[in-house]
mmCIF file of N, CA and C in Angstrom:
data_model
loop_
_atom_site.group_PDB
_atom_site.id
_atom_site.type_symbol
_atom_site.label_atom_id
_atom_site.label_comp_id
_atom_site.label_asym_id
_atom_site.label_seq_id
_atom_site.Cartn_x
_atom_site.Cartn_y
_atom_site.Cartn_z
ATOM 1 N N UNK Q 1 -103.454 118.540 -52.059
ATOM 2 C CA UNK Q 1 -104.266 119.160 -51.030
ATOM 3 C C UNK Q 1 -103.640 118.984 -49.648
ATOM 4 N N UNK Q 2 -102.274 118.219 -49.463
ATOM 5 C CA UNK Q 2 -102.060 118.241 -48.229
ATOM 6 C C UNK Q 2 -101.279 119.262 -47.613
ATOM 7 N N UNK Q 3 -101.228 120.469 -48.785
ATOM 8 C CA UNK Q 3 -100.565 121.816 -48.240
ATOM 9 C C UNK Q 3 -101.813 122.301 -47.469
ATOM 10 N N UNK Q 4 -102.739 122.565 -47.910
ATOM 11 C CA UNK Q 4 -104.011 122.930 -47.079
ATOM 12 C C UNK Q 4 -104.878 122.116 -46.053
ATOM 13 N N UNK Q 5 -104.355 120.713 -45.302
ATOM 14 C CA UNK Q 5 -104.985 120.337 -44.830
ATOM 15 C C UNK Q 5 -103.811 120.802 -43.779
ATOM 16 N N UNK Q 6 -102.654 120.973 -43.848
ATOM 17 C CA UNK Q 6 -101.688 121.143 -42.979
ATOM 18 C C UNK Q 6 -102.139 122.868 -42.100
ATOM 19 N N UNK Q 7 -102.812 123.783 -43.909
ATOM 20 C CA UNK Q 7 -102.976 124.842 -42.942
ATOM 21 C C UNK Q 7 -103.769 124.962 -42.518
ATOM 22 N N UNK Q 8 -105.090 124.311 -43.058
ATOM 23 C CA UNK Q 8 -106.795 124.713 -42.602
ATOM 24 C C UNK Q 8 -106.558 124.073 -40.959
ATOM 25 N N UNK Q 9 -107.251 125.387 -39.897
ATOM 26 C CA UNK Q 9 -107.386 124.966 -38.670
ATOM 27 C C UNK Q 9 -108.862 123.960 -38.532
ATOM 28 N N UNK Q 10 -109.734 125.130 -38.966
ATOM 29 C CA UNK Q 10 -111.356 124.536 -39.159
ATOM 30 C C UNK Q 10 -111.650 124.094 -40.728
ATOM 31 N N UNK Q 11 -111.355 123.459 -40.878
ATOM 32 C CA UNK Q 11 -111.374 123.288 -42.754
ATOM 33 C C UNK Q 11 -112.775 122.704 -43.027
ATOM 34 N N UNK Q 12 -113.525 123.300 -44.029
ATOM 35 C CA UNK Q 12 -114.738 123.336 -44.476
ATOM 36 C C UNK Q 12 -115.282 123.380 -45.880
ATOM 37 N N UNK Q 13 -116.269 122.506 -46.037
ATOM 38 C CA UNK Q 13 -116.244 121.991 -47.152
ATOM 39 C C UNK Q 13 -117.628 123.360 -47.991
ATOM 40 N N UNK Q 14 -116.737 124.279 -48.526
ATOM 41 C CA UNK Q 14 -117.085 125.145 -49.358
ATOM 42 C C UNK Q 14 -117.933 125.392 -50.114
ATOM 43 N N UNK Q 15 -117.762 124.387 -50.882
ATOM 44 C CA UNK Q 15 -119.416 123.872 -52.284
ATOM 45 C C UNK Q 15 -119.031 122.909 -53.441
ATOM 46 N N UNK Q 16 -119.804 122.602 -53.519
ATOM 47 C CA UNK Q 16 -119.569 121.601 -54.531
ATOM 48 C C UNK Q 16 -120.604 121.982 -56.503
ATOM 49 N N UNK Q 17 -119.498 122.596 -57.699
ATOM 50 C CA UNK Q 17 -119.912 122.631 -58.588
ATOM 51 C C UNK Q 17 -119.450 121.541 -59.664
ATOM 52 N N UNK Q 18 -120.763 121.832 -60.508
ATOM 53 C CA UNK Q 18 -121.345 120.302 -61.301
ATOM 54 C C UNK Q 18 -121.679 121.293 -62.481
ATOM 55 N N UNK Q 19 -121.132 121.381 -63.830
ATOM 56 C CA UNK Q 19 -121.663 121.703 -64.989
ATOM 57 C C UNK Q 19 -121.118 120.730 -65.993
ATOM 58 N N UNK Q 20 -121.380 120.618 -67.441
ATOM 59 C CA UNK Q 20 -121.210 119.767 -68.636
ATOM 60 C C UNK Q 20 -119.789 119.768 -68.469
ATOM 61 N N UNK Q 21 -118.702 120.856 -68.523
ATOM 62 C CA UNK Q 21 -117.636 120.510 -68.369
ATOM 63 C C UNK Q 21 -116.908 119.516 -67.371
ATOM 64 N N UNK Q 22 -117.186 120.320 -66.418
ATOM 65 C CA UNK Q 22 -116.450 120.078 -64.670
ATOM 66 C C UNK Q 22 -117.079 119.470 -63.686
ATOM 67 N N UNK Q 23 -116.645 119.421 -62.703
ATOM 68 C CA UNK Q 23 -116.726 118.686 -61.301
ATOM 69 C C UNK Q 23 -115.727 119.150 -60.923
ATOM 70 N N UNK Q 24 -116.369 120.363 -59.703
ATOM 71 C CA UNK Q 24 -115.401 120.855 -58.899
ATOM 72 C C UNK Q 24 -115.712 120.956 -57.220
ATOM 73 N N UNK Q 25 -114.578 120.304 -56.515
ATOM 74 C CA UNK Q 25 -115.290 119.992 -54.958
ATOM 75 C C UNK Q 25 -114.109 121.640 -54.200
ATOM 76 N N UNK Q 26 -114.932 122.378 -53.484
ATOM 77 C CA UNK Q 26 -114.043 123.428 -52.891
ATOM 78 C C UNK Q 26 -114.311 123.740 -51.313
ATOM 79 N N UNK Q 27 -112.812 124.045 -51.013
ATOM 80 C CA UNK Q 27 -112.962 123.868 -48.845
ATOM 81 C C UNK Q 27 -112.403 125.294 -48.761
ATOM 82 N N UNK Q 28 -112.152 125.586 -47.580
ATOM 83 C CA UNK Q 28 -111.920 126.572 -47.102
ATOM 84 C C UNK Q 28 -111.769 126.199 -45.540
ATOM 85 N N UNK Q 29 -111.654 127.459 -44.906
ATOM 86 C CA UNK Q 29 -111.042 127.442 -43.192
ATOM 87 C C UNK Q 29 -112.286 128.654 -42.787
ATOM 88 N N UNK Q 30 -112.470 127.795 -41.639
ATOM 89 C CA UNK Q 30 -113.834 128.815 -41.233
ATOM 90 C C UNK Q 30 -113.283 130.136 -40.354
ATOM 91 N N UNK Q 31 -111.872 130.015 -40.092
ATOM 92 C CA UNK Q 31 -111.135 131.103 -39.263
ATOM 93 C C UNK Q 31 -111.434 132.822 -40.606
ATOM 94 N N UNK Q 32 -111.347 132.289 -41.954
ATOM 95 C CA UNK Q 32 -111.634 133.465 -42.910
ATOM 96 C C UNK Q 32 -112.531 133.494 -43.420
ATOM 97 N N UNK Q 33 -113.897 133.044 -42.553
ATOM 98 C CA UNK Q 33 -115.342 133.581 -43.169
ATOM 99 C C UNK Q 33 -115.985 134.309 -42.097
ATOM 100 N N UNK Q 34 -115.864 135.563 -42.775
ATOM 101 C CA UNK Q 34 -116.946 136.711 -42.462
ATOM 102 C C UNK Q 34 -118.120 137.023 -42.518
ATOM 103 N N UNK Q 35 -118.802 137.186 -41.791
ATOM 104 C CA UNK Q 35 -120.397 137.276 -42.935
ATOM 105 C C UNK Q 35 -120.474 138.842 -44.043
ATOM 106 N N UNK Q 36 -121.289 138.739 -44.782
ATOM 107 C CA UNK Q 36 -121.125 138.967 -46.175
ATOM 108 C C UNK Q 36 -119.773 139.422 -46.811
ATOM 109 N N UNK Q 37 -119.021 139.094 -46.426
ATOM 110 C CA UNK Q 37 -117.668 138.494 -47.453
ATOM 111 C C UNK Q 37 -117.290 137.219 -48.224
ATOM 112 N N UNK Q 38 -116.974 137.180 -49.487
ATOM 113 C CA UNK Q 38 -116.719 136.211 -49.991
ATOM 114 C C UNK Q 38 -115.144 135.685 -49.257
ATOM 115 N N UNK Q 39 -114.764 134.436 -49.019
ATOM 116 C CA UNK Q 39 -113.547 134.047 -48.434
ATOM 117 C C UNK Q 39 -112.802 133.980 -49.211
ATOM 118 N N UNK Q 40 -111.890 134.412 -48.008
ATOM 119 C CA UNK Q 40 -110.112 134.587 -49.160
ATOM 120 C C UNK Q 40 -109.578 133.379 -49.365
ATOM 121 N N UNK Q 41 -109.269 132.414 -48.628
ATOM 122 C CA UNK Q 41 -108.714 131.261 -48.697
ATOM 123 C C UNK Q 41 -109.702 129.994 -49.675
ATOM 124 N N UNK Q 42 -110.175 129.456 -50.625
ATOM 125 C CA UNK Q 42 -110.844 128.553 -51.120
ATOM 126 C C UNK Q 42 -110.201 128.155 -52.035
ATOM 127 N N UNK Q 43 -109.557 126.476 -51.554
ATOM 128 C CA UNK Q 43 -109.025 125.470 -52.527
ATOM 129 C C UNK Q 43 -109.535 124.378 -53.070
ATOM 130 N N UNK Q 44 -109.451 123.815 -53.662
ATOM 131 C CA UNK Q 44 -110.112 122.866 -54.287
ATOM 132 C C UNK Q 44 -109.507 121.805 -55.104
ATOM 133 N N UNK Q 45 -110.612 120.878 -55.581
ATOM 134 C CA UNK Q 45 -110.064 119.851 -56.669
ATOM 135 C C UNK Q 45 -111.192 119.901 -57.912
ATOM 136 N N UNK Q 46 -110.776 119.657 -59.377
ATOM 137 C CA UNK Q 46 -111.578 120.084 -59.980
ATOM 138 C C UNK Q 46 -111.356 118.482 -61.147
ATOM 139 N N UNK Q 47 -112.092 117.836 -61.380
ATOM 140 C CA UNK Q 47 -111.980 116.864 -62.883
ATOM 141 C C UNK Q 47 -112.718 117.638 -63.943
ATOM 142 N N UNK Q 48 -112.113 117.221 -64.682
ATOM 143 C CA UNK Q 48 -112.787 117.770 -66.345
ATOM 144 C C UNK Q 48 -113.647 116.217 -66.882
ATOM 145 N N UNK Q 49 -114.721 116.554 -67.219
ATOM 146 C CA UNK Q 49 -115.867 115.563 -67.420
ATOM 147 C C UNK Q 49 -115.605 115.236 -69.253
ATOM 148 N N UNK Q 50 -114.480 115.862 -69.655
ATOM 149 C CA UNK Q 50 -114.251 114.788 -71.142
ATOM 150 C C UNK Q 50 -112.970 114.782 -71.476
ATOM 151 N N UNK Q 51 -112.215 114.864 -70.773
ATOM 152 C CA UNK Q 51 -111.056 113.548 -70.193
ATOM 153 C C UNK Q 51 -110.864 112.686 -69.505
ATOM 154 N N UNK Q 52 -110.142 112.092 -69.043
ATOM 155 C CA UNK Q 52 -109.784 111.082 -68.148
ATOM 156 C C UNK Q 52 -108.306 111.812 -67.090
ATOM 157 N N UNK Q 53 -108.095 112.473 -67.036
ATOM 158 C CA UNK Q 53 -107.003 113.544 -66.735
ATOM 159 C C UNK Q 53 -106.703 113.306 -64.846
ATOM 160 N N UNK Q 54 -107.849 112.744 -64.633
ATOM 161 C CA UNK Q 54 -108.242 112.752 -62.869
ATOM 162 C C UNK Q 54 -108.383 114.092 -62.805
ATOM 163 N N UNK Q 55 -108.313 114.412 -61.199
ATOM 164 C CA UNK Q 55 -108.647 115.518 -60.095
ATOM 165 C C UNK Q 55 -107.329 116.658 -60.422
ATOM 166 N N UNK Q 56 -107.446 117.805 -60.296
ATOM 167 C CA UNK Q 56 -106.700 118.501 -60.820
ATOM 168 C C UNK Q 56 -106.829 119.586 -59.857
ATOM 169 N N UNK Q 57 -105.506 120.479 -59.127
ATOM 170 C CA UNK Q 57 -106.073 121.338 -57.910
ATOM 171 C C UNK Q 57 -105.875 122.400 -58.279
ATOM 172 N N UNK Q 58 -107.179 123.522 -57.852
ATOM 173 C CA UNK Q 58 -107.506 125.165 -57.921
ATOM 174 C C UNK Q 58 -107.669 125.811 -56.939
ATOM 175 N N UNK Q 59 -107.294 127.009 -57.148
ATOM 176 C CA UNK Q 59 -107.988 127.974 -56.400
ATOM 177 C C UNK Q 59 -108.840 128.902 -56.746
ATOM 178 N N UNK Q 60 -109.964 129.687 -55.772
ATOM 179 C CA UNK Q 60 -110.232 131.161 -56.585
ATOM 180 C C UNK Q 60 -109.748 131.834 -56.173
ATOM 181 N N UNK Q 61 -109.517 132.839 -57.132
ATOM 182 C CA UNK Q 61 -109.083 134.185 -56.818
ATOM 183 C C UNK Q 61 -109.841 135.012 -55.549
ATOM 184 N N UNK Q 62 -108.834 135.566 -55.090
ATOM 185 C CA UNK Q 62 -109.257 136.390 -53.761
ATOM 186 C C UNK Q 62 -110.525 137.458 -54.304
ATOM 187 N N UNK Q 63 -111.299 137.371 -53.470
ATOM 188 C CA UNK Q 63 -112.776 138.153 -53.902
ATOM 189 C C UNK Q 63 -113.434 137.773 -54.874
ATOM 190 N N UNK Q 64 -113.425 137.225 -55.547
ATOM 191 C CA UNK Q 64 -114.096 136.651 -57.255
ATOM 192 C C UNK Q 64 -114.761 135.145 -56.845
ATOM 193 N N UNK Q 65 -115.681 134.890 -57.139
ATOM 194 C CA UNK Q 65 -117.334 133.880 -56.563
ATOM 195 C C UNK Q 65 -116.973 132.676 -57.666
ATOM 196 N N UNK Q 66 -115.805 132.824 -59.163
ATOM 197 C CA UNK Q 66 -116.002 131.690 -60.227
ATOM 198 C C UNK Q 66 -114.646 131.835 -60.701
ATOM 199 N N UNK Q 67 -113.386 132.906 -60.425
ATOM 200 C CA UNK Q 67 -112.084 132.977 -61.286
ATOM 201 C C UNK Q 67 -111.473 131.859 -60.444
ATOM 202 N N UNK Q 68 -111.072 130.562 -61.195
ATOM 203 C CA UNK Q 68 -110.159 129.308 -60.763
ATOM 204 C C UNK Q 68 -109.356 129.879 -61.736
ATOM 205 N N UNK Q 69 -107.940 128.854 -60.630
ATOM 206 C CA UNK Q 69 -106.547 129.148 -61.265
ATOM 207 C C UNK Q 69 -106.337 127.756 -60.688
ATOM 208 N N UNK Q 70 -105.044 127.451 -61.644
ATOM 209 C CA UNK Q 70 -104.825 126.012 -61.246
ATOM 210 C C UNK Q 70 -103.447 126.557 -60.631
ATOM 211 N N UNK Q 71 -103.055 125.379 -59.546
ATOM 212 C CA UNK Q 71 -101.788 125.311 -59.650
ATOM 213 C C UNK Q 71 -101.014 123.860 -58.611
#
């Protein structure tokens, strides 16, 4: 995450999802939130709740509210 703390000017803490699988914490930069647009920029860290694997980093896809990609 320290590629994105380098770029986020206003960096903002996005949302935080919780289901049986996952635990996923996601930020963003308030310079690319529009109102009613979903934001382009949202990175994150995600653990998987039945491994031990740790924190693992995603993004979503540009326009899409749930498509993570890891990388």
């Amino acid at each position: 995450m320290a590629e994105f703390r380098r770029f986020a000017v206003y960096p903002v803490l996005y949302r935080i999802d919780r289901d049986a699988q996952a635990t996923c914490v996601w930020f963003s930069d308030l310079r690319y939130h529009i109102s009613n647009m979903i934001p382009s920029f949202r990175y994150g860290m995600c653990r998987n709740e039945k491994d031990n694997q740790g924190w693992q980093r995603y993004r979503l896809r540009y326009f899409t509210a749930n498509d993570r990609r890891q990388f």
